[in-house]
Structures are given as structure tokens and as C-alpha cells.
Tab-separated table of C-alpha atoms in Angstrom:
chain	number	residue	atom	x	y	z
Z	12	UNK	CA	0.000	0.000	0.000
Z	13	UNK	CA	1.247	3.498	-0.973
Z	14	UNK	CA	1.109	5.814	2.196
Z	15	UNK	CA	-0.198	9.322	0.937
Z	16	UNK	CA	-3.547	9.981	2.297
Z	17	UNK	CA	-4.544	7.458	5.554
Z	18	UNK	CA	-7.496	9.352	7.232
Z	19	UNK	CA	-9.699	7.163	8.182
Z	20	UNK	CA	-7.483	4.125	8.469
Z	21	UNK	CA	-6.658	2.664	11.758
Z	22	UNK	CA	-3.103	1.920	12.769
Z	23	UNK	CA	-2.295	-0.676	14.640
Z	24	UNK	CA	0.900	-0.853	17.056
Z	25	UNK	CA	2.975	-4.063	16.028
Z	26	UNK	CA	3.917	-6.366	18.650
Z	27	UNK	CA	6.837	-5.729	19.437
Z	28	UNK	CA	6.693	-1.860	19.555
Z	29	UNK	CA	7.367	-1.316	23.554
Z	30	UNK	CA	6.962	2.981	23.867
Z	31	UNK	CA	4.536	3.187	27.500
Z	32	UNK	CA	2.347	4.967	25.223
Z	33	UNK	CA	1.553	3.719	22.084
Z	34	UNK	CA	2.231	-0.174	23.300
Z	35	UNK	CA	-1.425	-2.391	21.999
Z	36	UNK	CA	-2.776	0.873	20.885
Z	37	UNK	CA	-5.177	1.753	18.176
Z	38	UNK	CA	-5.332	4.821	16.390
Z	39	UNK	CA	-7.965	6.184	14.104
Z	40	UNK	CA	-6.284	8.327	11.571
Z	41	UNK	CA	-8.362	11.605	11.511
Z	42	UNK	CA	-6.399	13.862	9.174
Z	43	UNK	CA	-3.238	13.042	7.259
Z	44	UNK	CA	-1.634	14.861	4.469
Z	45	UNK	CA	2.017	15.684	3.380
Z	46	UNK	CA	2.455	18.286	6.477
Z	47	UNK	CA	1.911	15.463	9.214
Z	48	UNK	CA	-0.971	13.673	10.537
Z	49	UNK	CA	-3.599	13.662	13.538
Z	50	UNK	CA	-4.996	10.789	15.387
Z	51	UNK	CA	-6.822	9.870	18.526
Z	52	UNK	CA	-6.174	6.319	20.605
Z	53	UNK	CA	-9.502	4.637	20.580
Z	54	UNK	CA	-8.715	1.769	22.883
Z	55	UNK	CA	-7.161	3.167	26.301
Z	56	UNK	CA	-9.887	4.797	28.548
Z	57	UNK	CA	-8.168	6.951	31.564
Z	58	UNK	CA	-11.666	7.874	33.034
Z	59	UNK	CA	-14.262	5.108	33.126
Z	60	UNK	CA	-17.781	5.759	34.935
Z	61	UNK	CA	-16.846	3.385	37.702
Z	62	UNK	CA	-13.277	5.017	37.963
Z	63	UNK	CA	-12.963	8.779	38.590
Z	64	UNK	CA	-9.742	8.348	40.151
Z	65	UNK	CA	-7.525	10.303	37.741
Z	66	UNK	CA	-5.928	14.028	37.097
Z	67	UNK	CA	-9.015	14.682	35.597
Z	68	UNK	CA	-11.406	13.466	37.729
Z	69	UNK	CA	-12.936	17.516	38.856
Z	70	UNK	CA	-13.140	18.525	35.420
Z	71	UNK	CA	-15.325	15.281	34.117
Z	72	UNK	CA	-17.501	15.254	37.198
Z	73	UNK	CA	-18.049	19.084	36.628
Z	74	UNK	CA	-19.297	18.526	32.903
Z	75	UNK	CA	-21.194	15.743	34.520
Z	76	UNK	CA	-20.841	13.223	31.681
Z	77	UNK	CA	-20.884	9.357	32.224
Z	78	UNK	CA	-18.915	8.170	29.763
Z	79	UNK	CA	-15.668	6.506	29.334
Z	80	UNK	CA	-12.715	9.537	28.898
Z	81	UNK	CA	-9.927	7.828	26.625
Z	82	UNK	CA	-6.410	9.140	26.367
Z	83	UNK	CA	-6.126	9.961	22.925
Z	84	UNK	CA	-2.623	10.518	22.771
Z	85	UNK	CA	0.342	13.038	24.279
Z	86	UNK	CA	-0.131	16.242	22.264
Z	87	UNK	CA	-2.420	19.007	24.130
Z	88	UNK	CA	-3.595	16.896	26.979
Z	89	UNK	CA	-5.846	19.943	28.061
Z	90	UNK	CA	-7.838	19.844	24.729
Z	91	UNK	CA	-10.941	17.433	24.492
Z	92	UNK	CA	-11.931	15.663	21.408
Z	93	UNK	CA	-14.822	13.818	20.933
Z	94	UNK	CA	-15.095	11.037	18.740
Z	95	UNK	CA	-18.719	10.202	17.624
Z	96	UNK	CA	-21.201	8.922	15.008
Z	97	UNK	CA	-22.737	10.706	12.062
Z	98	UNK	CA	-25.746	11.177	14.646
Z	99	UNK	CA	-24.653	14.700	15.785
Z	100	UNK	CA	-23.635	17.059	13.259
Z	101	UNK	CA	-22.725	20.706	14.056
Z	102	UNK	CA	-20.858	23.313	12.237
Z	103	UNK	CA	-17.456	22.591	13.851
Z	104	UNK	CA	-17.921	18.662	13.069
Z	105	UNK	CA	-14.967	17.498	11.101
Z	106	UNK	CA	-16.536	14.063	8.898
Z	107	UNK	CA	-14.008	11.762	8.968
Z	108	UNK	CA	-16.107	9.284	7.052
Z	109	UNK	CA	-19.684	8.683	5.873
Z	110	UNK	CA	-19.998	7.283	9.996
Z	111	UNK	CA	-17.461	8.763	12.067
Z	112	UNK	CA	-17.159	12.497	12.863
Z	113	UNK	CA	-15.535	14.526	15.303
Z	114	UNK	CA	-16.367	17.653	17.255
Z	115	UNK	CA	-14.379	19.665	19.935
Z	116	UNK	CA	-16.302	22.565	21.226
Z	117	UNK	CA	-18.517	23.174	24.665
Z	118	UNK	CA	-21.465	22.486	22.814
Z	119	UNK	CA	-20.889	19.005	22.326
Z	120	UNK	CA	-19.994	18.256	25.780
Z	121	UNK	CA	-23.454	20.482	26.767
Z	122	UNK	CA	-25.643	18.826	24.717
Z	123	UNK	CA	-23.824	15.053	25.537
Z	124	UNK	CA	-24.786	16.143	28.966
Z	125	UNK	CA	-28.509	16.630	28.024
Z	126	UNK	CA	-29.235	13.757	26.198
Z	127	UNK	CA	-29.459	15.487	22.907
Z	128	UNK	CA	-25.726	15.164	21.625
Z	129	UNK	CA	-24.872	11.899	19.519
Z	130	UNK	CA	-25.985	8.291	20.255
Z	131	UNK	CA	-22.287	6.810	20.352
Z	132	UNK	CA	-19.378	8.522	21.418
Z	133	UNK	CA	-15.685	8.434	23.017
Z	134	UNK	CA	-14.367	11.387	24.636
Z	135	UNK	CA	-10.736	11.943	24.640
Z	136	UNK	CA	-7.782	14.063	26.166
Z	137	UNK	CA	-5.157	14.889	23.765
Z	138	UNK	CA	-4.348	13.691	20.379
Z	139	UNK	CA	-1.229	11.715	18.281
Z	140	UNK	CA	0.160	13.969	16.019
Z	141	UNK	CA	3.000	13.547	13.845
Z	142	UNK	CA	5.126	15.683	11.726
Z	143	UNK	CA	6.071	15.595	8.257
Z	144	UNK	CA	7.400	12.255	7.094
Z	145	UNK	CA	7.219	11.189	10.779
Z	146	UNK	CA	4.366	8.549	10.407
Z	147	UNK	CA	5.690	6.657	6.814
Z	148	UNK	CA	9.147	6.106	8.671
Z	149	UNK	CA	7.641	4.760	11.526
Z	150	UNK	CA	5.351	2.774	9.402
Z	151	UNK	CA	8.509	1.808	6.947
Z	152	UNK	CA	10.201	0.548	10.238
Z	153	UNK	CA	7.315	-1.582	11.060
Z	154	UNK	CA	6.140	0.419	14.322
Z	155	UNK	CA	2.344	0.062	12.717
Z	156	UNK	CA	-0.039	-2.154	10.848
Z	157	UNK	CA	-2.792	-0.268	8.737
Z	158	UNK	CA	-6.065	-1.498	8.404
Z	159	UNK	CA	-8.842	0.207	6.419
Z	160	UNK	CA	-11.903	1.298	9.113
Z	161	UNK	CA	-14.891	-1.381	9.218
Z	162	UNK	CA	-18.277	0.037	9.962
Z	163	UNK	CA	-19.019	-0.194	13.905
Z	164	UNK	CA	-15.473	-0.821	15.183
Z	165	UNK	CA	-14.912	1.872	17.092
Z	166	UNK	CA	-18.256	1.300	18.875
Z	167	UNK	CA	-18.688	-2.083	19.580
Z	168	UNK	CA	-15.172	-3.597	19.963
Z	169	UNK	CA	-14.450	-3.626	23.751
Z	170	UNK	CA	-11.211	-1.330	24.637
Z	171	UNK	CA	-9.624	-4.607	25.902
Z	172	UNK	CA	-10.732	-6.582	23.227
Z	173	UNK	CA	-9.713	-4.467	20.097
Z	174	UNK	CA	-6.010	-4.688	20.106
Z	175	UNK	CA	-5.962	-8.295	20.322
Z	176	UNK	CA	-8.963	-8.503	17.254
Z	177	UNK	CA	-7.173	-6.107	15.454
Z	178	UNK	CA	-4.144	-8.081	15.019
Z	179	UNK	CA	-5.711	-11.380	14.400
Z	180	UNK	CA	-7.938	-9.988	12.297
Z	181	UNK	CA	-5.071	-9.123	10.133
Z	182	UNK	CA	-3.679	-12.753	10.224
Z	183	UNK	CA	-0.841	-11.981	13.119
Z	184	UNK	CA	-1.098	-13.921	16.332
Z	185	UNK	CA	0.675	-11.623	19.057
Z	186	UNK	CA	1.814	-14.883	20.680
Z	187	UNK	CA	3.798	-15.521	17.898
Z	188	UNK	CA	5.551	-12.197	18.516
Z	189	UNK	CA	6.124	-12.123	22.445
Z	190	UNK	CA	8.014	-15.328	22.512
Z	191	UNK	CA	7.353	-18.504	24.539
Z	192	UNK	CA	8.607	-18.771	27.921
Z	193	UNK	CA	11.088	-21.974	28.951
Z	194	UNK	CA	12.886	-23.845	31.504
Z	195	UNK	CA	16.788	-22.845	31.970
């Protein structure tokens, strides 16, 4: 596959890529073009409604929203970004597809609040971001997989579930990968 224009792909950290941050993530590709690219981790909540036990624990139960908050990656930690279906459409929605949009303004998070924002969602702090020529070389050195985006993945894949699916899906078993343990 050439890389030129990814957006809406998902990448896919290999197995053996070990960075704390990116390790069995997923990463929807929302904008890429020859100046860099933008993308938001799908699969590692930091917030869930059970667990308000983070750094951002005042600010969520302020906005009073019971959702999952996912880390979407290092950049701009202090900006929100919310990931959602083609249910909620406003004039700062960015379509990433026919299905998938995403929206980061107040209104969003008001009207996600009351029950009038869009029927699936995932809220996240931060973004990936990459420079330009930054995500081919990591992708030439084997850092990701790419896999076009299937209809309801991002929805109905559980977070722990989707890294694992991901890579058998495209024919890898991890365990292959990670190396057996043995008896010295």
C-alpha cells in the first residue's frame, strides 16, 4: 500500500513496539496529508464511569458526563476531542467518514450532557500527532499495521478486546511475537 492519504485508516501498534504509550494501541487516523498527521487512541480509557480516580477526575464530574474519557494521545492533553457517530452534526464537526465524525467545542460536551448530543461517542484528552514524514518512517520501520476502518469498530469492539482482534484480524497472532517462555 502506498502511504499518501490514511485518514480514516486505523493503525495498529505491532507487537513488538514497547513505547509506555503507544504499546497495543489503536489509532484512528483523523487527518493526514504531506504536512503530518492527527490521530486519537480509541482503545485506552483513563476515566471510566466506575473510575474517577484520575488528574481529571474535577473537570469530568463538573461537565457531569458518564462516559468513558480515553487518552487519545500526548499532544495538548488539556484539549478534548470527541469522537462520535454521524448522529450529531454541528458546524465545527470534522466528517471523517460517511460514519465517524468529530467535534471539539462546549457544545458538544453540553448537549452530551442533556441527552441530545450523539448516540455513540468516546471522549478523549489529547491527540497523536505527527510531523512531516514522521508517520511513513515509523510505518517503513514496522512500528504500525494499517487497516482500512470497518463500519461499527470503534463502537462495539471492547477497549480490551480491540487490540488483540485487530491483530488477528489481520492474520498476526501476538503470541507468535512475544516469545514462549522456557525452563533454563
Amino acid at each position: 500500500m502506498a502511504i499518501s492519504n490514511l485518514k480514516n485508516y486505523l493503525l495498529i501498534s505491532t507487537p513488538g513496539l514497547n513505547d509506555s504509550i503507544f504499546r497495543k494501541s489503536i489509532i484512528l487516523l483523523c487527518d493526514h496529508h504531506e504536512n503530518g498527521a492527527m490521530g486519537l487512541i480509541i482503545n485506552k480509557p483513563i476515566i471510566s464511569e466506575k473510575n474517577k480516580s484520575s488528574v481529571f477526575k474535577i473537570i469530568f464530574e463538573n461537565m457531569k458526563i458518564n462516559s468513558k474519557i480515553y487518552f487519545g494521545g500526548p499532544v495538548n492533553l488539556q484539549n478534548c476531542f470527541v469522537l462520535h457517530d454521524n448522529s450529531y452534526l454541528s458546524k465545527d464537526t470534522v466528517k471523517i467518514s460517511n460514519s465517524i465524525a468529530l467535534t471539539s467545542n462546549n457544545k458538544i460536551i453540553d448537549d452530551i450532557r442533556n441527552n441530545v448530543g450523539p448516540e455513540n461517542y468516546k471522549v478523549n484528552m489529547g491527540y497523536a500527532g505527527w510531523d512531516k514524514g514522521q508517520l511513513e518512517d515509523e510505518i517503513k520501520n514496522g512500528d504500525w499495521l494499517i487497516k482500512p476502518l470497518s463500519k461499527n469498530f470503534i463502537f462495539n469492539i471492547s477497549d480490551k478486546d480491540m487490540w488483540e482482534f485487530s491483530t488477528l484480524d489481520l492474520g498476526l497472532d501476538s503470541h507468535d511475537y512475544m516469545g514462549k517462555s522456557g525452563q533454563a
